[in-house]
XYZ file of C-alpha atoms in Angstrom:
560
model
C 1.077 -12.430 -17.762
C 2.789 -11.893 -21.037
C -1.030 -11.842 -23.355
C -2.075 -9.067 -20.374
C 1.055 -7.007 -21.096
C 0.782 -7.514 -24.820
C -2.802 -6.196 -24.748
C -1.454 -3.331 -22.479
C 0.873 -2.052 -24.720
C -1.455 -2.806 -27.971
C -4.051 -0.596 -26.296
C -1.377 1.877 -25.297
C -0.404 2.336 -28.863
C -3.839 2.715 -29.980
C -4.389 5.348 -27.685
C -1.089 7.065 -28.786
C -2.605 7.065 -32.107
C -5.831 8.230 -31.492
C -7.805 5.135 -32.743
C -9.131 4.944 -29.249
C -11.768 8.052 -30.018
C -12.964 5.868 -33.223
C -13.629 2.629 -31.471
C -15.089 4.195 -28.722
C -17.377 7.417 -28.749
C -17.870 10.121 -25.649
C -20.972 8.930 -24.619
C -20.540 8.627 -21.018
C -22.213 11.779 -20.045
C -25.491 10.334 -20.069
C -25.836 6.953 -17.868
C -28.626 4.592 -17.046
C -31.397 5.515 -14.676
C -30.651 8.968 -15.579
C -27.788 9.421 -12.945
C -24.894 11.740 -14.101
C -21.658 10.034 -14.019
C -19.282 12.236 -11.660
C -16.385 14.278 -13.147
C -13.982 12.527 -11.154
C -13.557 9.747 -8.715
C -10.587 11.148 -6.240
C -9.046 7.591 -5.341
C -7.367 7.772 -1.701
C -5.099 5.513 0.289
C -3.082 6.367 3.165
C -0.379 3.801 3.559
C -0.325 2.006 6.618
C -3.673 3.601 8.545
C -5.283 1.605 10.669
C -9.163 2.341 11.161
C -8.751 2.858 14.691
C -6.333 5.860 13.943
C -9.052 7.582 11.713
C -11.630 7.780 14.566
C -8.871 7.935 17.404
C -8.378 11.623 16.866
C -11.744 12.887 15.151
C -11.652 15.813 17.854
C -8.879 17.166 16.758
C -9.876 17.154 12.881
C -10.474 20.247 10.614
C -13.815 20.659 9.448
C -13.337 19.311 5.738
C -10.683 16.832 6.120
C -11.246 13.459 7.165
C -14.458 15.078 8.427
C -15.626 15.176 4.607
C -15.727 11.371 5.017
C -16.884 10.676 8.318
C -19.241 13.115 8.811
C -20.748 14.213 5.258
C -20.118 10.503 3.802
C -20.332 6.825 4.342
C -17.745 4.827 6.236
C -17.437 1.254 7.167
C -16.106 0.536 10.767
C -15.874 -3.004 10.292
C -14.039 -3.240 6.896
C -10.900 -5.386 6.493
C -8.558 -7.219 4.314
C -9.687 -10.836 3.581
C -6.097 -12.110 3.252
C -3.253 -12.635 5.687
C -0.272 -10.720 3.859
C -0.993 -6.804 4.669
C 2.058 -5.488 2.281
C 2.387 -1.764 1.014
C 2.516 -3.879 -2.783
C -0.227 -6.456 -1.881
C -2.460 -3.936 -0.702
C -2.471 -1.457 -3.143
C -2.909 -4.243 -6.087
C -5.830 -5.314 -4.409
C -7.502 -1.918 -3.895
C -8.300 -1.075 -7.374
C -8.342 -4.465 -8.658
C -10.868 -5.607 -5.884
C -9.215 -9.188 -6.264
C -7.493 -10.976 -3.846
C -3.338 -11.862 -4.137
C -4.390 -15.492 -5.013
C -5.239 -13.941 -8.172
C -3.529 -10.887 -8.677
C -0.600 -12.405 -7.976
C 1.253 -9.843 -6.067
C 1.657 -11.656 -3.344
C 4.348 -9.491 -1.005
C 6.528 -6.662 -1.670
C 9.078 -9.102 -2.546
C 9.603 -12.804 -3.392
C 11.720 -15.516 -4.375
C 11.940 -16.568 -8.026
C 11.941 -20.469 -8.142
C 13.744 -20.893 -10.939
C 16.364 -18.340 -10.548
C 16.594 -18.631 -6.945
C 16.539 -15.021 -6.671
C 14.377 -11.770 -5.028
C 11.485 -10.801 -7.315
C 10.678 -6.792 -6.903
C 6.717 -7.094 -6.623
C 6.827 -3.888 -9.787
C 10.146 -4.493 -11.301
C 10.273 -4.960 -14.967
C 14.106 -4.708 -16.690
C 12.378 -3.728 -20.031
C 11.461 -0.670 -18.454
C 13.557 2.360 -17.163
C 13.008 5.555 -15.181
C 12.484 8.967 -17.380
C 15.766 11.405 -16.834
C 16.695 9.228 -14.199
C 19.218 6.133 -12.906
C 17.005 3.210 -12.840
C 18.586 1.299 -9.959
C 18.248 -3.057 -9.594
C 14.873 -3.872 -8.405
C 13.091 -0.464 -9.210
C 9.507 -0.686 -9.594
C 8.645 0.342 -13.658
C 5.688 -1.269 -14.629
C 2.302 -3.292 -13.609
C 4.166 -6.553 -15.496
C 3.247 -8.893 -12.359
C -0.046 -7.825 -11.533
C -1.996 -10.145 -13.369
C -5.386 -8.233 -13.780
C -7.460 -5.208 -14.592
C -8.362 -2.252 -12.220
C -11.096 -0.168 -11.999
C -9.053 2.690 -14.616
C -8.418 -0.042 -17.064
C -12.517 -0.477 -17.143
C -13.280 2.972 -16.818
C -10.540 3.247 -19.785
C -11.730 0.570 -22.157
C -15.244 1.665 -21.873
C -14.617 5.204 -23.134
C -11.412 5.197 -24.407
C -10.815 8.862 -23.456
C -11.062 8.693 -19.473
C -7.447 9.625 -17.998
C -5.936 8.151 -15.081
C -3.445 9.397 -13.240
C -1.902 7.266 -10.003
C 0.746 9.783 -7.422
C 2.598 8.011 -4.663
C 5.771 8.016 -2.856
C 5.927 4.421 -3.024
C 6.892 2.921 -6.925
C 4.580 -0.439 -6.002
C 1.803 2.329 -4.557
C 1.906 4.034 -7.614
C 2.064 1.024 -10.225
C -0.336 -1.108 -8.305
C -3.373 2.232 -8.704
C -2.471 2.921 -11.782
C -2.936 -0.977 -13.366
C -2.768 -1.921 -17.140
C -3.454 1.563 -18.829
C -2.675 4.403 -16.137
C 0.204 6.631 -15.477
C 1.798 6.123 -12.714
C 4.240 9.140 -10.595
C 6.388 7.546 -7.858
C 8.903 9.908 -5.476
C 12.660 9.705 -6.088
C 14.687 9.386 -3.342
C 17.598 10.755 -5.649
C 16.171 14.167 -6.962
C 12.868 14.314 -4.374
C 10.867 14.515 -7.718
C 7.967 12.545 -8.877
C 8.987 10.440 -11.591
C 8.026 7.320 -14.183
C 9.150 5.708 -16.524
C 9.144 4.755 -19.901
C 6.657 1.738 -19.634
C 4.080 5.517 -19.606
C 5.288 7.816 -21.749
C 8.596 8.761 -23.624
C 8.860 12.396 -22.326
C 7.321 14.461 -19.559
C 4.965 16.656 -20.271
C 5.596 20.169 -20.589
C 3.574 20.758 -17.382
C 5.521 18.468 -15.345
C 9.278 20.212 -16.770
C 7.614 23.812 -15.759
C 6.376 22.479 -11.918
C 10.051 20.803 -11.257
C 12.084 23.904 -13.263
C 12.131 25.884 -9.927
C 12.800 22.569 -7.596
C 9.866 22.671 -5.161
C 11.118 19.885 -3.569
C 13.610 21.960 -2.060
C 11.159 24.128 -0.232
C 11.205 21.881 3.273
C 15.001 21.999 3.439
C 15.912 23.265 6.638
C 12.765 23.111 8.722
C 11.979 20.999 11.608
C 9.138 18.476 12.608
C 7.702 20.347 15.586
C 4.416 19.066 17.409
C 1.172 20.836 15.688
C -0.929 20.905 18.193
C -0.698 22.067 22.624
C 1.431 19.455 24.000
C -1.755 18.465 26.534
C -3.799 17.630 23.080
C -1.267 14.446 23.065
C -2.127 12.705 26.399
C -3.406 10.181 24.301
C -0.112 8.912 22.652
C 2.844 7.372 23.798
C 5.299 9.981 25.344
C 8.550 10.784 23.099
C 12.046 9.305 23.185
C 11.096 5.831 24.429
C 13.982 3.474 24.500
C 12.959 0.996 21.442
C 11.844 3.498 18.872
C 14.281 3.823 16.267
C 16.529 6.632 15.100
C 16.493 6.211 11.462
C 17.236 8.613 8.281
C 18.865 10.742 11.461
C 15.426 12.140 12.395
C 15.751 11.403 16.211
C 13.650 10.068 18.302
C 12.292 13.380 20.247
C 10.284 16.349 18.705
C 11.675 18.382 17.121
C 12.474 16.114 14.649
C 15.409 17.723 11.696
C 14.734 16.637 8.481
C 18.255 17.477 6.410
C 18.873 13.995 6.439
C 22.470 15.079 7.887
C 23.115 17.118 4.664
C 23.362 20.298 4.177
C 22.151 21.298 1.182
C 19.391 19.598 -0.567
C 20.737 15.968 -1.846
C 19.186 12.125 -2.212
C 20.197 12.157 1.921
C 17.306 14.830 2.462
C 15.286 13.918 -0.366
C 14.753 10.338 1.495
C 14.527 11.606 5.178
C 11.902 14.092 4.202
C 9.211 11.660 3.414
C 9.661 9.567 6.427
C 7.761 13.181 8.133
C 4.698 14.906 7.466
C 6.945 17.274 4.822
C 6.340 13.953 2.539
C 2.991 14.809 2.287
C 2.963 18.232 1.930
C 5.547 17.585 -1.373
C 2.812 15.142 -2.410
C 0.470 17.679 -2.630
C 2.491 20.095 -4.014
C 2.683 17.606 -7.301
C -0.626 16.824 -6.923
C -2.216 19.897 -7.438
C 0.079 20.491 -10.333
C -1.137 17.301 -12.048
C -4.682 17.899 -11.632
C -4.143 21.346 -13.075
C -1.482 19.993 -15.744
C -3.870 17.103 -16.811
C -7.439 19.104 -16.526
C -8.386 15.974 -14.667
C -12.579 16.542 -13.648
C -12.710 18.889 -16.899
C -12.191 16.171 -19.688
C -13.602 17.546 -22.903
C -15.032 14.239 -23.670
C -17.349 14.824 -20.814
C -16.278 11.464 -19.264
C -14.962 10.806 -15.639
C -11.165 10.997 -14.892
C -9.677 9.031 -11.754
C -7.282 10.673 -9.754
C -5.225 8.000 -7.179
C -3.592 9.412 -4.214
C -1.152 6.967 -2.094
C 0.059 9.094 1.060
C 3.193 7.370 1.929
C 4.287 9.345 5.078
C 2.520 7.762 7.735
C 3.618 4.582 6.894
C 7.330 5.375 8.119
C 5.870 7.081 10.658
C 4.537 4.137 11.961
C 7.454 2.010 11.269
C 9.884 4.520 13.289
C 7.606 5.366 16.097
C 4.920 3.166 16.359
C 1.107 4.183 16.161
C 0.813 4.344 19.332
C 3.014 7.566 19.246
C 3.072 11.428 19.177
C 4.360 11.318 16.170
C 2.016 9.001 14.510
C -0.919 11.161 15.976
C 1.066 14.184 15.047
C 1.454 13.024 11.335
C -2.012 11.918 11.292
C -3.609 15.593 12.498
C -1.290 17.537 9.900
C -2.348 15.142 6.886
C -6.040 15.892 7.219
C -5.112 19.508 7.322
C -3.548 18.421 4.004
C -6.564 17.171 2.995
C -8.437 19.852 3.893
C -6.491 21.716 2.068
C -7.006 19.464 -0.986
C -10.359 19.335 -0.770
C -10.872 23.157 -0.827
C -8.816 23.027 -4.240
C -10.636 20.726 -5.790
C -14.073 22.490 -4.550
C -12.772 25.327 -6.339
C -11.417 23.612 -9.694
C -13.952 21.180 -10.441
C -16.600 21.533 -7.889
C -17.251 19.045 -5.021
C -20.491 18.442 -6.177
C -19.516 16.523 -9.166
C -16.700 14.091 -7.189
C -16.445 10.850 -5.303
C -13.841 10.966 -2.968
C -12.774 7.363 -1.110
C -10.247 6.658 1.412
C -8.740 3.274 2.684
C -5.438 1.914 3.091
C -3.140 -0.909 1.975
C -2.795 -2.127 5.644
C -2.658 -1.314 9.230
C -0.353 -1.381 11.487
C 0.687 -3.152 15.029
C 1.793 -1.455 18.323
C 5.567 -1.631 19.209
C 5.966 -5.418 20.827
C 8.055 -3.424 23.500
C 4.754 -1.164 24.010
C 2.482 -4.634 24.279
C 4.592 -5.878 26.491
C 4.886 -2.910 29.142
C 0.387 -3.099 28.908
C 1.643 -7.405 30.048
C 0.867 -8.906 26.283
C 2.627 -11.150 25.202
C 4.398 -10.020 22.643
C 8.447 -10.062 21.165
C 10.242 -10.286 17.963
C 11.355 -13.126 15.486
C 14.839 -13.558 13.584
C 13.683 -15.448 10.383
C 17.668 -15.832 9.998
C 17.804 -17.417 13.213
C 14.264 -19.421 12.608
C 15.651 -20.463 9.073
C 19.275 -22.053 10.526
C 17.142 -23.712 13.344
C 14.621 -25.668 11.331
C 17.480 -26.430 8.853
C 19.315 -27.684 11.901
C 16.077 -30.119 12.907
C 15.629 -30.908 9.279
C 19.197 -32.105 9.473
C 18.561 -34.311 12.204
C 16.085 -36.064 11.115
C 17.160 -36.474 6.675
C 20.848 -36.078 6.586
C 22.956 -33.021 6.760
C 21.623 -30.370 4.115
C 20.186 -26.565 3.235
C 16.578 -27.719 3.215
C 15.172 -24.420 3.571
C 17.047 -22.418 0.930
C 15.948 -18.993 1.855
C 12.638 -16.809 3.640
C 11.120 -14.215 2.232
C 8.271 -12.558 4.970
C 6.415 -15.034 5.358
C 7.394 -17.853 3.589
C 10.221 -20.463 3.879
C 11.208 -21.890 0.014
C 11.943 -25.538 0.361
C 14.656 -27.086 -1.489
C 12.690 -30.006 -3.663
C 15.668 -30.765 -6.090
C 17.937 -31.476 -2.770
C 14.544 -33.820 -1.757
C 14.559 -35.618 -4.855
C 18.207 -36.178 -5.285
C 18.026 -37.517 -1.728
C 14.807 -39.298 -2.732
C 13.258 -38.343 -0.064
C 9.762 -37.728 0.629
C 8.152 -34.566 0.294
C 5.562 -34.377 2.141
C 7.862 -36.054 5.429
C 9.847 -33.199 5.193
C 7.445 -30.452 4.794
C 5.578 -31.691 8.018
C 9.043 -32.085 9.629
C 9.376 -28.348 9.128
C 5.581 -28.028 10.083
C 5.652 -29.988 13.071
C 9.099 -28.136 14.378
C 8.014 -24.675 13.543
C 4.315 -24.628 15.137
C 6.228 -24.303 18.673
C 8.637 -22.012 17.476
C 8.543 -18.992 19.647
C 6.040 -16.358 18.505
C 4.254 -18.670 15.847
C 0.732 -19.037 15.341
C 0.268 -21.203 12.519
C 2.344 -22.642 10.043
C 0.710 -24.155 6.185
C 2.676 -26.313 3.721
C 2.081 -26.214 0.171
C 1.038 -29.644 -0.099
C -2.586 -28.607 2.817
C -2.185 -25.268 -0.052
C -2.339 -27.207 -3.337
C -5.022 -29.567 -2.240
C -6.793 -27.846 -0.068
C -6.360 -29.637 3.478
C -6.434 -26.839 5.503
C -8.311 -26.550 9.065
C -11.919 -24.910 9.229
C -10.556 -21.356 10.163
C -10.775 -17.551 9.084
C -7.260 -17.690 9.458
C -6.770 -20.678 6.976
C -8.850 -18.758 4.496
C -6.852 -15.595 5.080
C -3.824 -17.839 4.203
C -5.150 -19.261 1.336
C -6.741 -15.941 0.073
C -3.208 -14.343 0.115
C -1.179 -17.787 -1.541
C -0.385 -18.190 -5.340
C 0.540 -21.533 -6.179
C 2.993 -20.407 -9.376
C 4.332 -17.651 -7.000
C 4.727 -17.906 -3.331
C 6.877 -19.756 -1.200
C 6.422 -23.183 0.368
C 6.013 -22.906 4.324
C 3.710 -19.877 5.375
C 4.497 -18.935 8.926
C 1.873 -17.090 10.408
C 2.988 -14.882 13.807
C 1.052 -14.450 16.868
C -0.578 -11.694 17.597
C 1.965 -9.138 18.650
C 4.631 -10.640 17.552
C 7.110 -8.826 15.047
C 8.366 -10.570 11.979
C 9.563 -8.399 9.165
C 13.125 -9.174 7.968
C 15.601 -7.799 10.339
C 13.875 -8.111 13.821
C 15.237 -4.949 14.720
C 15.226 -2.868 11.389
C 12.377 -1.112 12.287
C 10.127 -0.047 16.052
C 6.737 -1.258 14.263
C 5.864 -3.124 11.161
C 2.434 -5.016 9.691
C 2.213 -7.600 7.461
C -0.226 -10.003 9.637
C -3.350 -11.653 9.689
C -4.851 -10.017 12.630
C -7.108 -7.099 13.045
C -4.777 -4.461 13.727
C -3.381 -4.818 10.576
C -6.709 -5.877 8.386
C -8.996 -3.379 10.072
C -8.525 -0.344 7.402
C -10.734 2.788 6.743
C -13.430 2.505 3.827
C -15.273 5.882 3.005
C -16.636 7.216 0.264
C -18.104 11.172 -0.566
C -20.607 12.298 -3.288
C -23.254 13.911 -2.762
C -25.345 12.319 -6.039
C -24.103 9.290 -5.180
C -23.066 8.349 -1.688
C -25.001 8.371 1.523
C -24.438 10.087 4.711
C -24.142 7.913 7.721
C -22.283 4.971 9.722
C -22.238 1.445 8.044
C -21.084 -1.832 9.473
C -18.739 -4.807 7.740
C -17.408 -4.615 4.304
C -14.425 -5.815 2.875
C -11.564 -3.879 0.951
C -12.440 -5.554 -1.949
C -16.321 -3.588 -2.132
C -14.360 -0.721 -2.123
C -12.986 -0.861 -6.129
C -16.800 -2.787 -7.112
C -18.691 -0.161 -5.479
C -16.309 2.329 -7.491
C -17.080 0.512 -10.785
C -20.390 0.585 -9.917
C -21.164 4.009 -9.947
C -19.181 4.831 -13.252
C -21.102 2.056 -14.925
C -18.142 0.047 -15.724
C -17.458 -3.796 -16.015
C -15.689 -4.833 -12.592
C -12.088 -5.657 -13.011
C -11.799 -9.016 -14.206
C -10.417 -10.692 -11.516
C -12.765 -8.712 -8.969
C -14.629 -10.575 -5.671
C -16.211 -7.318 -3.868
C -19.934 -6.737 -3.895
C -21.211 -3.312 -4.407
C -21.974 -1.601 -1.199
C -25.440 -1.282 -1.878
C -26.508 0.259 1.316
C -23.943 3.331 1.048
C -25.384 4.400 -2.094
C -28.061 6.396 -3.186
């Protein structure tokens, strides 16, 4: 990783000095086969949207929100993620990258260091700190372990005078668009501004001082999450207040929901509860609109294309509190396309619809409550990887000779201890399939891989093998994969959270792909795709090299 964050930084400095406009000239306006190139490709991804949730409330959409996608675009009903880990920070290094973990090698949110022993932040970097800001342990600051190019960094390198600016609320959301060259803006929690740090630039620009100098995040303070819409329009959803959602950042678990956080006056308590409602988007837009504007993104006086990346983190924690099976989650979902609607008619207005590509997927799904799955008789519960950990250590025991063999789990992988093996000179492989052959009854597990079936490849004939070995970096990730079954929660604390994702199955791999333009995209209904088409097709159209650790195709069919 070091040579692809050496040339980072070398091309960063070139750039800085302006020896990016001699190497490469502003010729993109004219493109093969006599196609203009769009003005800008508008780069969205709503955190933690399953498909069915796009199409699940298509009555109830404005007329140029989602509808600008499913209606006037292409989208792919049967898209999904190819590998088995749907993470916020796997997902969104995949999405631009169009490569799969096993080579991006961002491989969860979080993991375990081997040589340290100790949790790996998927975007932390120590050489890097927030601007005008506390950077605290394990804050995300730079692309440093995502091991390949995006679609910007192309787009970038081709042209040398494309921008590319990546918004989120989420630091790995952010980082993970904005690869190698980008900027990246991520939401603090501690001022509710969007921030970045020094790995980008070593100042703000004067735009971004001006928008924050009157503190629009401080506009929601005080207001309450009421329902949008007739309470009859949400027959469809869970009723409120049921007894396993969770009451978390003191939002309740009943509309109306207050967002203060408990405080009261704007502070890092309200800053944080904010973004777990729809108000989270609305600030995202709020910044949005003054980047676009602050930037001159779709109006680059090179005449080349600029890529604007949108993560909207709110319906993730949505999800996570309520489940998507819940008036909230339809709720949230209804109020962001009216954000998007809204979004849409701006940049109609600034740049002209006409000349940009607008996509939309998402970093993952999401399952239904286990509680909910259970009351519709599925079966369905929770796991205590704590509890899982002590009990194969306990059987591991019992069978070697008292010891930790299992040093730690980090969702979904158990890291062996192999230097308390080899003192004990034991073998391997006997204990991996000890821990194998103990957890594949273990309640709630489907599957369960060792790295010795990883590393050579002695894995059944499944699509969930392949989803496991898509997802599994040999330098990287952990040692035992435990793969749930379907309904099944595991996600650290078994009770952190109502909902989480993070699995193999469709509910969490079945994501949105659409795509608008007019010159480029066409109108209609499409069939299976994966994720991975999305960034190709993308690279496609700008007539750029795909990323280089890419495996989509282009989507062909979608495009004029």
């Amino acid at each position: 990783m070091t040579g692809l964050s050496g040339i980072s930084s070398g091309l960063r400095a070139l750039a800085a000095a302006g020896a990016l406009a001699l190497a490469w000239p502003a010729v993109a306006a004219d493109a093969p086969a006599s196609k203009p190139l769009p003005k800008l490709v508008v780069f969205m991804v709503v955190d933690g949207f399953p498909q069915e949730q796009l199409v699940k409330y298509y009555d109830l959409y404005a007329r140029r929100g989602f509808k600008l996608l499913l209606d006037d675009g292409a989208w792919f009903s049967n898209n999904h993620y190819s590998h088995a880990t749907t993470y916020t920070g796997v997902g969104h290094a995949t999405l631009l990258s169009c490569a799969h973990p096993y080579k991006h090698g961002v491989v969860g949110n979080d993991w375990i260091d081997k040589k340290s022993r100790k949790r790996v932040y998927s975007t932390e970097d120590a050489r890097h700190k927030y601007l005008d800001e506390e950077t605290p342990e394990h804050a995300g600051t730079s692309p440093f372990n995502m091991k390949v190019t995006t679609v910007g960094d192309e787009l970038m390198y081709a042209n040398g005078k494309s921008r590319m600016i990546a918004i989120a609320g989420k630091d790995r959301s952010a980082i993970g668009l904005a690869g190698q060259l980008g900027t990246a803006y991520m939401h603090s929690t501690t001022t509710g501004r969007f921030i970045t740090s020094d790995y980008y630039m070593k100042d703000y620009p004067d735009w971004w001082k001006k928008f924050y100098a009157g503190k629009p995040q401080d506009r929601y303070f005080g207001k309450q999450w009421t329902m949008l819409l007739p309470e009859e329009a949400y027959a469809r959803s869970a009723p409120d207040d049921r007894p396993w959602t969770t009451n978390y950042k003191g939002l309740g678990t009943r509309f109306p929901h207050a967002i203060s956080g408990g405080a009261d006056q704007p502070n890092k308590s309200y800053y944080d509860a904010m973004l777990w409602t729809p108000y989270g988007d609305d600030l995202t837009l709020d910044f949005v609109k003054a980047a676009v504007e602050g930037e001159n993104l779709g109006q680059n006086p090179a005449g080349v294309p600029d890529i604007l990346a949108i993560s909207w983190t709110s319906h993730d924690y949505v999800n996570h509190l309520f489940g998507p099976e819940s008036r909230q989650s339809q709720d949230q979902t209804v109020r962001l396309d009216r954000v998007l609607s809204d979004l849409f008619d701006f940049l109609d207005r600034r740049v002209g619809l006409r000349n940009v590509v607008v996509s939309l997927s998402a970093d993952h799904g999401f399952m239904n409550i286990p509680e909910f799955s259970s009351s519709r008789r599925l079966d369905a519960g929770r796991i205590d990887p704590e509890k899982m950990v002590a009990e194969v250590n306990a059987a591991l025991s019992a069978k070697f000779g008292d010891g930790k063999y299992i040093i730690t789990w980090w969702n979904p992988n158990l890291y062996v201890d192999y230097d308390l093996i080899a003192a004990r000179k034991l073998d391997k492989v006997a204990v991996e399939n000890a821990a194998q052959e103990f957890l594949r009854s273990y309640p709630g597990v489907e599957a369960v891989y060792t790295r010795t079936q990883l590393e050579t490849g002695q894995l059944p004939d499944t699509k969930l093998s392949k989803q496991v070995y898509l997802a599994w970096h040999q330098q990287i990730s952990g040692d035992i994969v435990v793969m749930n079954k379907p309904n099944w929660y595991l996600f650290a604390k078994p009770k952190g959270y109502a909902s989480t994702h993070g699995s193999p199955w469709a509910y969490d791999t079945n994501v949105p792909l659409a795509m608008y333009g007019g010159s480029w995209v066409k109108q209609g209904k499409f069939g299976d795709s994966e994720t991975v088409d999305l960034g190709r097709t993308l690279a496609h159209i700008l007539n750029v090299r795909p990323p280089n650790g890419c495996e989509g195709r282009v989507l062909t069919e979608a495009l004029r």
